[in-house]
Coordinates of C-alpha atoms and ligand atoms in Angstrom, one line a residue:
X1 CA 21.2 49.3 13.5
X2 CA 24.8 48.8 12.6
X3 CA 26.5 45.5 12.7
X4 CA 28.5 46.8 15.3
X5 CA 25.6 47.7 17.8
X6 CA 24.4 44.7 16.6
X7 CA 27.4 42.4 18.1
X8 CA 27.6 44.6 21.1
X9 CA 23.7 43.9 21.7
X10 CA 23.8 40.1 20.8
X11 CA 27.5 40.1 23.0
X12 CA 25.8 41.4 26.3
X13 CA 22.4 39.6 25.4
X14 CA 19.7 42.1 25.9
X15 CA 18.5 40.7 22.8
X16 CA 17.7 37.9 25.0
X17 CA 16.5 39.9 27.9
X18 CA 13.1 40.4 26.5
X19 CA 12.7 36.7 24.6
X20 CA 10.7 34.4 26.4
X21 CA 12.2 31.2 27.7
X22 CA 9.0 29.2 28.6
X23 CA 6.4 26.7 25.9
X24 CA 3.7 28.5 24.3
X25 CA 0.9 26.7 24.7
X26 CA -2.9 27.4 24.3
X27 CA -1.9 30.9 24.0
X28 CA 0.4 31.2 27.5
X29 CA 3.8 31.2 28.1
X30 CA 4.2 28.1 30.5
X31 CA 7.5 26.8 32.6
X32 CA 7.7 22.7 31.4
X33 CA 5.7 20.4 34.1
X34 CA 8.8 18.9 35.3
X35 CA 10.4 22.2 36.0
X36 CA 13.1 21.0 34.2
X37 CA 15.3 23.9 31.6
X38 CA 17.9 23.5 28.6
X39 CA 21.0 24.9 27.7
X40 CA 21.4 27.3 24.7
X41 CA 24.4 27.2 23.9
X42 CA 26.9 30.0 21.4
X43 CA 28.6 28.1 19.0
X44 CA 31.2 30.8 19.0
X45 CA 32.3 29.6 22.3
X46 CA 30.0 27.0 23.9
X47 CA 29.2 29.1 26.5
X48 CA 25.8 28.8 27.7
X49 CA 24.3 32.1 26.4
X50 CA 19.7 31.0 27.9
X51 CA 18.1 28.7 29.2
X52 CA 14.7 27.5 27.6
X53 CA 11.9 25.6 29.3
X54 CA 12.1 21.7 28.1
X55 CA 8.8 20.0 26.8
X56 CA 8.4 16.4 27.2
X57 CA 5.7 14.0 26.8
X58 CA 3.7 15.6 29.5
X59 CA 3.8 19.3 27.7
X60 CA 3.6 17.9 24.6
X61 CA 0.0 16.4 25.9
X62 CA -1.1 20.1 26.9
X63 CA 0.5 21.3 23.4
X64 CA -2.0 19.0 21.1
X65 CA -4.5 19.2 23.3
X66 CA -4.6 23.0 22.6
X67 CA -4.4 22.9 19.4
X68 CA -6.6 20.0 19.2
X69 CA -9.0 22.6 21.2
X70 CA -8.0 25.3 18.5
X71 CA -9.0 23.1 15.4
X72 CA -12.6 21.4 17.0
X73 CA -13.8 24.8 17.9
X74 CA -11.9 27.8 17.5
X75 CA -12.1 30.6 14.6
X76 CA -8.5 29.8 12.8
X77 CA -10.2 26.8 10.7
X78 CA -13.4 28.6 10.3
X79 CA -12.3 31.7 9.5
X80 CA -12.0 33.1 6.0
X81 CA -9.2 32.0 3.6
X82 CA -9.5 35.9 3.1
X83 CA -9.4 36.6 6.9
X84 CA -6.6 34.1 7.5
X85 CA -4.3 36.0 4.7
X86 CA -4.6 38.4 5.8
X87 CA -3.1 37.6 9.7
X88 CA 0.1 35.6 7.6
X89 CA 0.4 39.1 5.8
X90 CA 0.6 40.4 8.7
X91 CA 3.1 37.9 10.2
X92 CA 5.7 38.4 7.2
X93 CA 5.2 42.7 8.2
X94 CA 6.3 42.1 11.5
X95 CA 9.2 39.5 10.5
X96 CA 10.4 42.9 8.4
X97 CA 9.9 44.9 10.7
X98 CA 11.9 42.8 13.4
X99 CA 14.6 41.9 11.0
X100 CA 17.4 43.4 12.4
X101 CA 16.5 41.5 15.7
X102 CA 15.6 38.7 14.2
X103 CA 18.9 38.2 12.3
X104 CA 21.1 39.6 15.4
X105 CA 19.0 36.3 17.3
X106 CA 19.4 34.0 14.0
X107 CA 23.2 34.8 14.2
X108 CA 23.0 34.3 17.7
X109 CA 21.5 30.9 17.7
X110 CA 23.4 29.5 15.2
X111 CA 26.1 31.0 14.3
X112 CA 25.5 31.8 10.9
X113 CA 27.4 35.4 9.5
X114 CA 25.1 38.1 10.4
X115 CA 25.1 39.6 7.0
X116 CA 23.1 36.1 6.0
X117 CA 21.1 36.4 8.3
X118 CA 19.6 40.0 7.1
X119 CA 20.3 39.1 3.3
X120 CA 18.7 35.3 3.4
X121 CA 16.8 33.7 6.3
X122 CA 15.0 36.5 7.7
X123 CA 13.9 38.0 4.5
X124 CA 13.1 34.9 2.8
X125 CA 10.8 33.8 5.8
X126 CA 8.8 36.9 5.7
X127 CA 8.4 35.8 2.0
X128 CA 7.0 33.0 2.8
X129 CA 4.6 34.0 5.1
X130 CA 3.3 36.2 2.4
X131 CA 3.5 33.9 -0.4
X132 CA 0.7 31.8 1.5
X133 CA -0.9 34.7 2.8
X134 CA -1.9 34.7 -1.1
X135 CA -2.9 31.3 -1.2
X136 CA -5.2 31.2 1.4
X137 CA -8.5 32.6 -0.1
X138 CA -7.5 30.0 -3.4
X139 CA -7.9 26.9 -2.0
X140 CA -11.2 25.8 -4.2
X141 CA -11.9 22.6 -5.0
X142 CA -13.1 21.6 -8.3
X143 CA -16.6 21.0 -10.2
X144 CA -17.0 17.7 -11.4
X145 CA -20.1 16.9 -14.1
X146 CA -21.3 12.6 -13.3
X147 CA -22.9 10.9 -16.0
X148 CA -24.5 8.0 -13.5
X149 CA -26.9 5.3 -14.2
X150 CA -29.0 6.3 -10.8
X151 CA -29.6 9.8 -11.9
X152 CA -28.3 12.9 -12.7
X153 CA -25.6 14.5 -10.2
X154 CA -22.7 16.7 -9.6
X155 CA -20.1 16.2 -7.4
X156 CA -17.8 19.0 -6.4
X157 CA -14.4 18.6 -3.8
X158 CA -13.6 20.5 -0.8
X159 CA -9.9 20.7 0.2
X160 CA -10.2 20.6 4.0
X161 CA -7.8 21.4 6.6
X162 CA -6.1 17.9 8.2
X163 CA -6.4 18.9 11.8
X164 CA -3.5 19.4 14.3
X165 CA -0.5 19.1 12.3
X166 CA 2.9 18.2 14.1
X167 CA 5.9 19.6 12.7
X168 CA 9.4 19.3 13.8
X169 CA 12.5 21.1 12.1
X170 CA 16.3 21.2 12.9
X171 CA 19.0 23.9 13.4
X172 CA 20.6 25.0 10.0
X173 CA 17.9 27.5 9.2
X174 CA 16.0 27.6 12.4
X175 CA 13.4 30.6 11.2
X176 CA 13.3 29.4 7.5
X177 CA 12.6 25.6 8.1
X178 CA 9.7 27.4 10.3
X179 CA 8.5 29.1 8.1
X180 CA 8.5 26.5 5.3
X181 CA 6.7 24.5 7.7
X182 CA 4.1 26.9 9.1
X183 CA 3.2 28.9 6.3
X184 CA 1.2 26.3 4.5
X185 CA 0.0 24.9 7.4
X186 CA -1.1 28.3 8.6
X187 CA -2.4 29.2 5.2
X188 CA -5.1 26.2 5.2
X189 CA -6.3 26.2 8.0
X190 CA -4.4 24.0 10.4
X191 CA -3.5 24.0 13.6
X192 CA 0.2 23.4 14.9
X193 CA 2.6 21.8 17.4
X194 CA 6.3 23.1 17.0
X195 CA 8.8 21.6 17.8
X196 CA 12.3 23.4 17.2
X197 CA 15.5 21.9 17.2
X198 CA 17.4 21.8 20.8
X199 CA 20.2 23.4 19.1
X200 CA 18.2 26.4 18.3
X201 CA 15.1 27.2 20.2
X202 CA 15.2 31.1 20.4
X203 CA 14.0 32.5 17.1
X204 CA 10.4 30.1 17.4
X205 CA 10.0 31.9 20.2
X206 CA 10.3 35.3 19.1
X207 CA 8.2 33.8 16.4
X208 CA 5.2 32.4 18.6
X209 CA 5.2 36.6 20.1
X210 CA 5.0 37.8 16.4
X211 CA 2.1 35.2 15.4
X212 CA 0.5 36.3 18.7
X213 CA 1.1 40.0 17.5
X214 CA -0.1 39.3 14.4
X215 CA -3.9 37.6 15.3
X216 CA -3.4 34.4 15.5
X217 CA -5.6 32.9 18.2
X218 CA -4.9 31.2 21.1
X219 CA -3.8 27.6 20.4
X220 CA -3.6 27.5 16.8
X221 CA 0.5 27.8 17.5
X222 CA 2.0 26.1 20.0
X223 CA 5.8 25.9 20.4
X224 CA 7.5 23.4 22.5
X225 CA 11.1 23.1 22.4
X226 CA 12.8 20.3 23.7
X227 CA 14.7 16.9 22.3
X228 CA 14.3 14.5 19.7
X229 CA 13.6 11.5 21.6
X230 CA 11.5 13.2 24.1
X231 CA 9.2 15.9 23.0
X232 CA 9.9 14.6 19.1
X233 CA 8.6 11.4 19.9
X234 CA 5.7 12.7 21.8
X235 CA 4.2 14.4 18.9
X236 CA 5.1 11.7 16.4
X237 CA 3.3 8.9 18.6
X238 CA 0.4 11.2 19.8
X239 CA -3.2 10.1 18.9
X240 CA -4.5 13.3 18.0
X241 CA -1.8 14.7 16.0
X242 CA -3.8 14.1 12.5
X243 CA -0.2 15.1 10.2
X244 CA 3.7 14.8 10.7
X245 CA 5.8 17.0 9.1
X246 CA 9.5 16.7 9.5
X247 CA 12.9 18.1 8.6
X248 CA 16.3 16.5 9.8
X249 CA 18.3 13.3 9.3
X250 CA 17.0 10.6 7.6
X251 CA 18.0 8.3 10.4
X252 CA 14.9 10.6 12.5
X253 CA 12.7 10.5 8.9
X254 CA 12.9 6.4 8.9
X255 CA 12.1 7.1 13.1
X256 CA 9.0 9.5 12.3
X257 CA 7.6 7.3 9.4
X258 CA 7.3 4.5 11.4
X259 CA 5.4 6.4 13.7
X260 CA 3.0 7.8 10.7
X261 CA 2.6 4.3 9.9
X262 CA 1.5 3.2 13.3
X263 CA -1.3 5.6 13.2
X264 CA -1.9 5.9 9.6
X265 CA -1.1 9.7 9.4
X266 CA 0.0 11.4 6.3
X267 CA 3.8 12.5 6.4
X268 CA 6.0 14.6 4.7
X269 CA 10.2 14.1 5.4
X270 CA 12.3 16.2 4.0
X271 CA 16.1 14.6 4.6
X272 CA 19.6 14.4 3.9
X273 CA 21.4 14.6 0.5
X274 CA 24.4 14.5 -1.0
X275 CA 23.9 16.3 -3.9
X276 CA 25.9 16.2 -7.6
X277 CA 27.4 19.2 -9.1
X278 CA 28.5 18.4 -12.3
X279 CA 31.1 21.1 -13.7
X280 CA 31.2 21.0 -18.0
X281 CA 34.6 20.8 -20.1
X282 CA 34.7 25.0 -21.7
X283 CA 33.6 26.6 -18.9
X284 CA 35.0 29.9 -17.2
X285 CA 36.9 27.9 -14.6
X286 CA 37.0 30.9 -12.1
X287 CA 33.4 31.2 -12.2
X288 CA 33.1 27.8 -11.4
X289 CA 35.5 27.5 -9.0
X290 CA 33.3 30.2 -7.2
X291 CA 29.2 28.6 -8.1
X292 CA 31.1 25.2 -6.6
X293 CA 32.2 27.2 -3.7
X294 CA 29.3 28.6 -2.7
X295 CA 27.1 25.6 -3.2
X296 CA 29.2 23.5 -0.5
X297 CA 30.2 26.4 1.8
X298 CA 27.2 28.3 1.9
X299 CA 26.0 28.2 5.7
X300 CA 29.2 26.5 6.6
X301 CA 28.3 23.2 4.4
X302 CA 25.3 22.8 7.0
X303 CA 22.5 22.5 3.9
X304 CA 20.6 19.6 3.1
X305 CA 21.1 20.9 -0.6
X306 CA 24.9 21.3 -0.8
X307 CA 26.4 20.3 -3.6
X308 CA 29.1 18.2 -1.8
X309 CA 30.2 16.2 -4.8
X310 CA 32.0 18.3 -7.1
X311 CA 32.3 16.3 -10.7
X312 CA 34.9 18.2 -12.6
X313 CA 35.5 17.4 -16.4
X314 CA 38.6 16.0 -16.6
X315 CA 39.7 18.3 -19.4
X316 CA 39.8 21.2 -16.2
X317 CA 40.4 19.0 -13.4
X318 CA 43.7 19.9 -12.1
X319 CA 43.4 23.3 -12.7
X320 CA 39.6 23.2 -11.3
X321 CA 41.3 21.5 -8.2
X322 CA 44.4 24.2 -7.3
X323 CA 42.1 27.0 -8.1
X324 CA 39.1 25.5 -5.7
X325 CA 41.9 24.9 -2.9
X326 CA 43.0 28.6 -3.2
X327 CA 39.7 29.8 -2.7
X328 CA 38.4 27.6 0.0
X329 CA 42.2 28.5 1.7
X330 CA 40.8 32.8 1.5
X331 CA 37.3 32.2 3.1
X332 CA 37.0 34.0 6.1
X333 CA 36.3 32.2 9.0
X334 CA 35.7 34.2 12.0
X335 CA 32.9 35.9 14.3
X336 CA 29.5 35.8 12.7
X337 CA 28.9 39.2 14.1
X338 CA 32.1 40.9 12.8
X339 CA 31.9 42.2 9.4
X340 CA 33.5 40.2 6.3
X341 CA 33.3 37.0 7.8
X342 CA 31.7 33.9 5.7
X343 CA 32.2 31.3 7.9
X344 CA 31.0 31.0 11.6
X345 CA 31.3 28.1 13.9
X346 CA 29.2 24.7 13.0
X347 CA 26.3 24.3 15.2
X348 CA 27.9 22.2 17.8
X349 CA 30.1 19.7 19.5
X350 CA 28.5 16.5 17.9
X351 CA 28.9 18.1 14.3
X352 CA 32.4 19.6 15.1
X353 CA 33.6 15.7 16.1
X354 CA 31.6 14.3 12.8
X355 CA 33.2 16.7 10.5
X356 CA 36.4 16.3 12.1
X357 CA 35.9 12.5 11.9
X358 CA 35.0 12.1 8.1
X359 CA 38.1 15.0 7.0
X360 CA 40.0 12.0 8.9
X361 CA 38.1 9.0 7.0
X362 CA 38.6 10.8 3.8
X363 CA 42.5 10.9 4.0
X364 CA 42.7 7.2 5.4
X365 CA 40.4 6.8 2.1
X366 CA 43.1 7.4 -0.2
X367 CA 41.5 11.2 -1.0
X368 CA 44.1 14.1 -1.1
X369 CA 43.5 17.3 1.0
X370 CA 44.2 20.1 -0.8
X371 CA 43.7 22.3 2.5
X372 CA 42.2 23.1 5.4
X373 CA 41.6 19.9 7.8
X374 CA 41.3 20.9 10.9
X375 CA 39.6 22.6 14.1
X376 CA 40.0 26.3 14.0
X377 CA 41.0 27.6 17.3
X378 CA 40.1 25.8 20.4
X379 CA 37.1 27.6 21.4
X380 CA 33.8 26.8 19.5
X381 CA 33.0 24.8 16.9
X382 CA 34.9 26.2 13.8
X383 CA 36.2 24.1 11.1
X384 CA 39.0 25.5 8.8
X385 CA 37.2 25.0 5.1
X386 CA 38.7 21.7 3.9
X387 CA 39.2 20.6 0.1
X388 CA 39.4 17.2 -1.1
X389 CA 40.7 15.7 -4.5
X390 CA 41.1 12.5 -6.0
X391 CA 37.7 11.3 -4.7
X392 CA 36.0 8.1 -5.8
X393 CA 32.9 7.2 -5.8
X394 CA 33.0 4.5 -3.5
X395 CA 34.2 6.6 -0.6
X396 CA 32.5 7.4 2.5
X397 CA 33.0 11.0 2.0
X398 CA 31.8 10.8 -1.2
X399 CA 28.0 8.4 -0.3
X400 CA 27.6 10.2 3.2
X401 CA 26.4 13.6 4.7
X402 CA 29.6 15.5 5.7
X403 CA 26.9 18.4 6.7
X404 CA 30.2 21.0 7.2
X405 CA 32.5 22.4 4.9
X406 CA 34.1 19.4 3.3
X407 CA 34.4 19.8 -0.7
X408 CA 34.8 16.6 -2.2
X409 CA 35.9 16.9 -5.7
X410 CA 35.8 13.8 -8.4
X411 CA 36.6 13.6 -11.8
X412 CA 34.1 12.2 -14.9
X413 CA 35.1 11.8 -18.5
X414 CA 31.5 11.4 -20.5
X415 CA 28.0 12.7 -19.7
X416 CA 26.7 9.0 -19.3
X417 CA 29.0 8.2 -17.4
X418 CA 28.6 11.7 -15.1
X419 CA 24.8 10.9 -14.9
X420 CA 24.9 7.5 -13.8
X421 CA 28.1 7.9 -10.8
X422 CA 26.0 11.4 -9.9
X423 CA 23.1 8.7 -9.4
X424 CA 24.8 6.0 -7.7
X425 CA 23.9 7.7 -4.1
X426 CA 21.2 6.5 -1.5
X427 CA 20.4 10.2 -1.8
X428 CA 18.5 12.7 -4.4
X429 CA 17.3 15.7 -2.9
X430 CA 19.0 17.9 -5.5
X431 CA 22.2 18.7 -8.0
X432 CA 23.4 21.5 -10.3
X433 CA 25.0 21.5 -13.4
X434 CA 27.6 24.4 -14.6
X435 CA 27.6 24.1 -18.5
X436 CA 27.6 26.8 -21.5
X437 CA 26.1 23.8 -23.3
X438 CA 22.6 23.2 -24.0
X439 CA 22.5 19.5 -25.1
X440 CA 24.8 18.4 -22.0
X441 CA 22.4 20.9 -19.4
X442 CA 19.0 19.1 -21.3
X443 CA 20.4 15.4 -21.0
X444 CA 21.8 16.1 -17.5
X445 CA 19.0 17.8 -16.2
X446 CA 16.7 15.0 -17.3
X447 CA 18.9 12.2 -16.3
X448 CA 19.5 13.4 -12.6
X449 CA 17.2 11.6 -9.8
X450 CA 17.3 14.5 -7.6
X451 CA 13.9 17.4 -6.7
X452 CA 16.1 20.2 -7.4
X453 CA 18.4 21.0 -10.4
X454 CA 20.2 24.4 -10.6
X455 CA 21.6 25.1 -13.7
X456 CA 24.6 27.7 -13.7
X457 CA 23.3 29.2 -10.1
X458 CA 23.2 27.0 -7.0
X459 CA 20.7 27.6 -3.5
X460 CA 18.5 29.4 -5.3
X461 CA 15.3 29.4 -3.4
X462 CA 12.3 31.1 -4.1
X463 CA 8.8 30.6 -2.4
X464 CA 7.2 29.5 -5.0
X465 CA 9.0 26.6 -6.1
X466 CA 8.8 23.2 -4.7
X467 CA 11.6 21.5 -2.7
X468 CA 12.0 18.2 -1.7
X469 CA 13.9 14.5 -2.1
X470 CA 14.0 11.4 -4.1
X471 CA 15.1 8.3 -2.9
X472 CA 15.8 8.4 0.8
X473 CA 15.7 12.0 0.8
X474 CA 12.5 12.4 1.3
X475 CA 9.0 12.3 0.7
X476 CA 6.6 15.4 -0.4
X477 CA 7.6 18.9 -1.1
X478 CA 8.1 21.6 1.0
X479 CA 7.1 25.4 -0.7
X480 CA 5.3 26.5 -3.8
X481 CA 1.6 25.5 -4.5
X482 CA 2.8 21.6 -3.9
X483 CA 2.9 22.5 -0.3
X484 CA -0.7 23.3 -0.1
X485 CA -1.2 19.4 -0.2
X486 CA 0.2 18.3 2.4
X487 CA -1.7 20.3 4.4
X488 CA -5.5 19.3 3.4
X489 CA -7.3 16.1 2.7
X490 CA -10.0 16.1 -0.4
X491 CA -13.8 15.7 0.4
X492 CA -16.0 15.0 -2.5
X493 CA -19.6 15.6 -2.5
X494 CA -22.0 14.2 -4.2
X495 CA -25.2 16.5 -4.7
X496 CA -28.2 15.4 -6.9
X497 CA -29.4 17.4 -9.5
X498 CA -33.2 15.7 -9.7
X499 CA -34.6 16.4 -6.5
X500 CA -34.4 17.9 -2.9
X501 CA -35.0 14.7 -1.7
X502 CA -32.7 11.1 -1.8
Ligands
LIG601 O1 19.5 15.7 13.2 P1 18.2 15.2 13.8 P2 20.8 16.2 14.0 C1 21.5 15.7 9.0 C2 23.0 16.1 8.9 C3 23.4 16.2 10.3 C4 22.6 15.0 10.9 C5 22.4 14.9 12.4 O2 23.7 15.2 8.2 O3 24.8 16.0 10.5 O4 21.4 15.0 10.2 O5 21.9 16.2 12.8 C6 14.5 16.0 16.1 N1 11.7 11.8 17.2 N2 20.6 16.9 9.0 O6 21.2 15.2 15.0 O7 18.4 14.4 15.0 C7 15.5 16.9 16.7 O8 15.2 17.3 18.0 C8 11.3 13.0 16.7 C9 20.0 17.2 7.8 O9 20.6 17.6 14.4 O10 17.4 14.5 12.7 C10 15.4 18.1 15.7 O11 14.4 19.0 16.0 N3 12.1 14.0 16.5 C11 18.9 18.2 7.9 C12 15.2 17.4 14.4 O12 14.7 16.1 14.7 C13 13.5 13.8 16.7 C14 19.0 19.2 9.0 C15 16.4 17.2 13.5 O13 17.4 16.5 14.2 C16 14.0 12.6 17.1 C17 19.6 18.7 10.2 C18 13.0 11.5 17.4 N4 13.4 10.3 17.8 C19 20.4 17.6 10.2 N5 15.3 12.7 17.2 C20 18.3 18.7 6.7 N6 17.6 17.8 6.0 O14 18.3 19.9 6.4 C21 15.6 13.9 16.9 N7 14.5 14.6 16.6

């Protein structure tokens, strides 16, 4: 399919025409108990482009109860690691072989350039899904010898399933973020309540038909879109939900581990950042110019990970600084469906108004923009790529998530001093260093309080490698065999090696 029978198809909707609009629950596509529907809305234009049943706290009972049904007696936590890979295999064959749609209804959704869409979130989700697919006949315990004054035993460990697992995710990689959150879950047994961000509903969806597709039994998936407060908060407070796994603000994280608290569930938050990109003195300045680019643009500067404080070496600064401007000035911004473009619209009216809002605090601030600054056009929610100079450290723009395509660029003098301003920041979920030199990459890699560091390459992200926050950026990691933990509590037995008989 060509991109442009792809825009006319995602222009007239009959992408849309076959995609359910109900909750999938227990295995059935059911309309919400209060009858009551949401908007989905196309950041190109804020039209309403579907409307999508609305769980709250009534649905979301229905939802665990499934899955609670699912995980007490159904096959998914019985069946064979083996068995099991092979349905997630399965899942990542049908994400390829629905790629094109699934990117045209990524694009769609969110509003992301097309050409992403088929390059990055769609096959990097299938990925996933077969990443765990080959984790799921691996997941041994371990053989432990006892030297006991009672008698002679061994123990060994089991690493169990947790039980119904309730995950919520937001809108900046709505298929990804799923997958990260599934996969494992999937992969060990678990069974889930979804929750997908308001903002973009459609792709979990399509996703609960291709699990269905795929073999996974009834209940062991259930997808309830809906909002935060409502159907969130339902599954965060529910007494059978046995695991919380979240992805979002870390105003929600503090909101969903207060809940884990209450009921003494395990939790894993993966949260804002404000991540450091530290840009060495003899460095190709172009190539720079571009890495920094791309780590703060990429998805329209709607990435947990973007490097959104620029230190530049002083030594390049200026010329850092009038090259970065004339970059961010070319980037295409345009219609995420029509070839070229790099930039669609943000995801919607509240993060239009907060971009808008901090470009504005940032000049009172004493900052200087470079370019950019403002709302592009009138319709949507498209933001002309904006760069910032003079920065300090102190500056709202440079401690808080921007979340759009704001680059905020500071200057440093000494690799001390860079470490301990690029960890003077509430957040630390990760960072990137551009250097031709070993000694500065060692000391600044090591010195850095953040889960990620990219050295010369930014959002980089494979499957197998962990992701997740210091400080308040989170808690646990998301991907890679670290996943696998989150997702199964340790039983140890104890078994006597004297007699049948206690
Ligand atoms: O996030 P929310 P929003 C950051 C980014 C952005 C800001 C606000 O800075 O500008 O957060 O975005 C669900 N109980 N990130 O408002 O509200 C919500 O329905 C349970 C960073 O979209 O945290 C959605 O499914 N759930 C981030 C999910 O939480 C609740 C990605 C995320 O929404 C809830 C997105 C509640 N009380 C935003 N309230 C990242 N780390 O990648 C909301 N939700």
């Amino acid at each position: 399919t060509g991109v442009a029978a792809l825009k006319a198809a995602a222009g007239g909707n009959p992408l849309l025409a076959n995609l359910p609009n109900k909750l999938w629950i227990g295995g059935q596509w059911v309309d919400a108990l209060s009858g009551r529907t949401f908007p989905v809305l196309d950041p190109r234009s804020g039209e309403e482009v579907f409307r999508v049943a609305e769980a709250d706290k009534e649905d979301v009972e229905l939802a665990v109860a499934a899955a609670r049904k699912a995980f007490d007696e159904g096959e998914w936590p019985r069946m064979s690691g083996k068995q099991r890979g092979k349905v997630l295999t399965r899942i990542a064959d049908l994400i390829e072989k629905y790629a094109d749609e699934l990117a045209a209804i990524e694009s769609l959704d969110n509003g992301k350039p097309l050409v992403m869409s088929k390059i990055a979130d769609i096959p990097l989700s299938a990925d996933h899904f077969r990443y765990y697919a080959g984790w799921a006949d691996k997941l041994h315990g371990k053989t432990i010898p006892c030297d006991n004054v009672f008698g002679k035993f061994f123990a060994y460990t089991l690493h169990e399933p947790i039980g119904v697992v309730g995950q919520i995710i937001p809108w900046n990689f709505p298929l990804l973020m799923l997958a990260w959150k599934v996969a494992p879950a999937l992969a060990t047994g678990n069974c889930i309540v979804l929750k997908p961000a308001e903002q973009t509903p459609l792709n979990a969806l399509r996703f609960a038909q291709i699990a269905e597709e795929a073999g996974v039994p009834a209940g062991t998936i259930n997808v309830v879109p809906g909002y935060g407060p409502t159907a969130g908060a339902a599954i965060c407070k529910h007494p059978q939900v046995d695991k919380l796994a979240f992805t979002g603000s870390t105003e929600v994280g503090r909101i969903v581990m207060r809940e884990a608290a209450e009921r003494i569930v395990p939790v894993t938050l993966e949260l804002g950042g404000k991540s450091p990109l530290i840009v060495d003195k003899n460095v190709d300045v172009d190539k720079a110019v571009e890495d920094c680019h791309f780590a703060l643009f990429f998805n329209h500067g709607q990435c947990c990970a973007a490097g959104s404080r620029t230190y530049v070496h002083e030594s390049i600064y200026d010329e850092f600084c009038e090259k970065a401007a004339a970059r961010a000035a070319k980037r295409v911004v345009g219609d995420p469906f029509q070839e070229g473009t790099e930039q669609g619209p943000q995801i919607d009216e509240d993060q239009l108004r907060k971009i808008l809002a901090y470009i504005d605090i940032g000049q009172r601030e004493g900052a200087t923009m470079l370019c950019g600054g403002k709302q592009k056009g009138t319709a949507g929610y498209f933001v002309e790529p904006t760069v910032f100079r003079d920065v300090t450290d102190t500056m709202k723009i440079a401690q808080e998530e921007i979340f759009g395509p704001v680059q905020c660029i500071l200057k440093y003098s000494s690799t001390e001093e860079v470490i301990a301003r690029a960890n003077a920041c509430e957040y630390g979920l990760a960072s990137g260093i551009i250097s031709n030199d070993v000694n500065f990459i060692n000391s600044v890699s090591r010195g850095l309080k953040a889960g990620t560091v990219w050295v010369n390459c930014y959002n980089v992200y494979e499957s197998a490698v962990p992701f997740g926050g210091y400080k308040t950026s989170g808690i646990g990691r998301d991907k890679g065999e670290y996943a696998l933990e989150n997702y199964t509590v340790t039983k140890a037995v104890y078994q006597s090696l004297e007699s049948n008989q206690c």
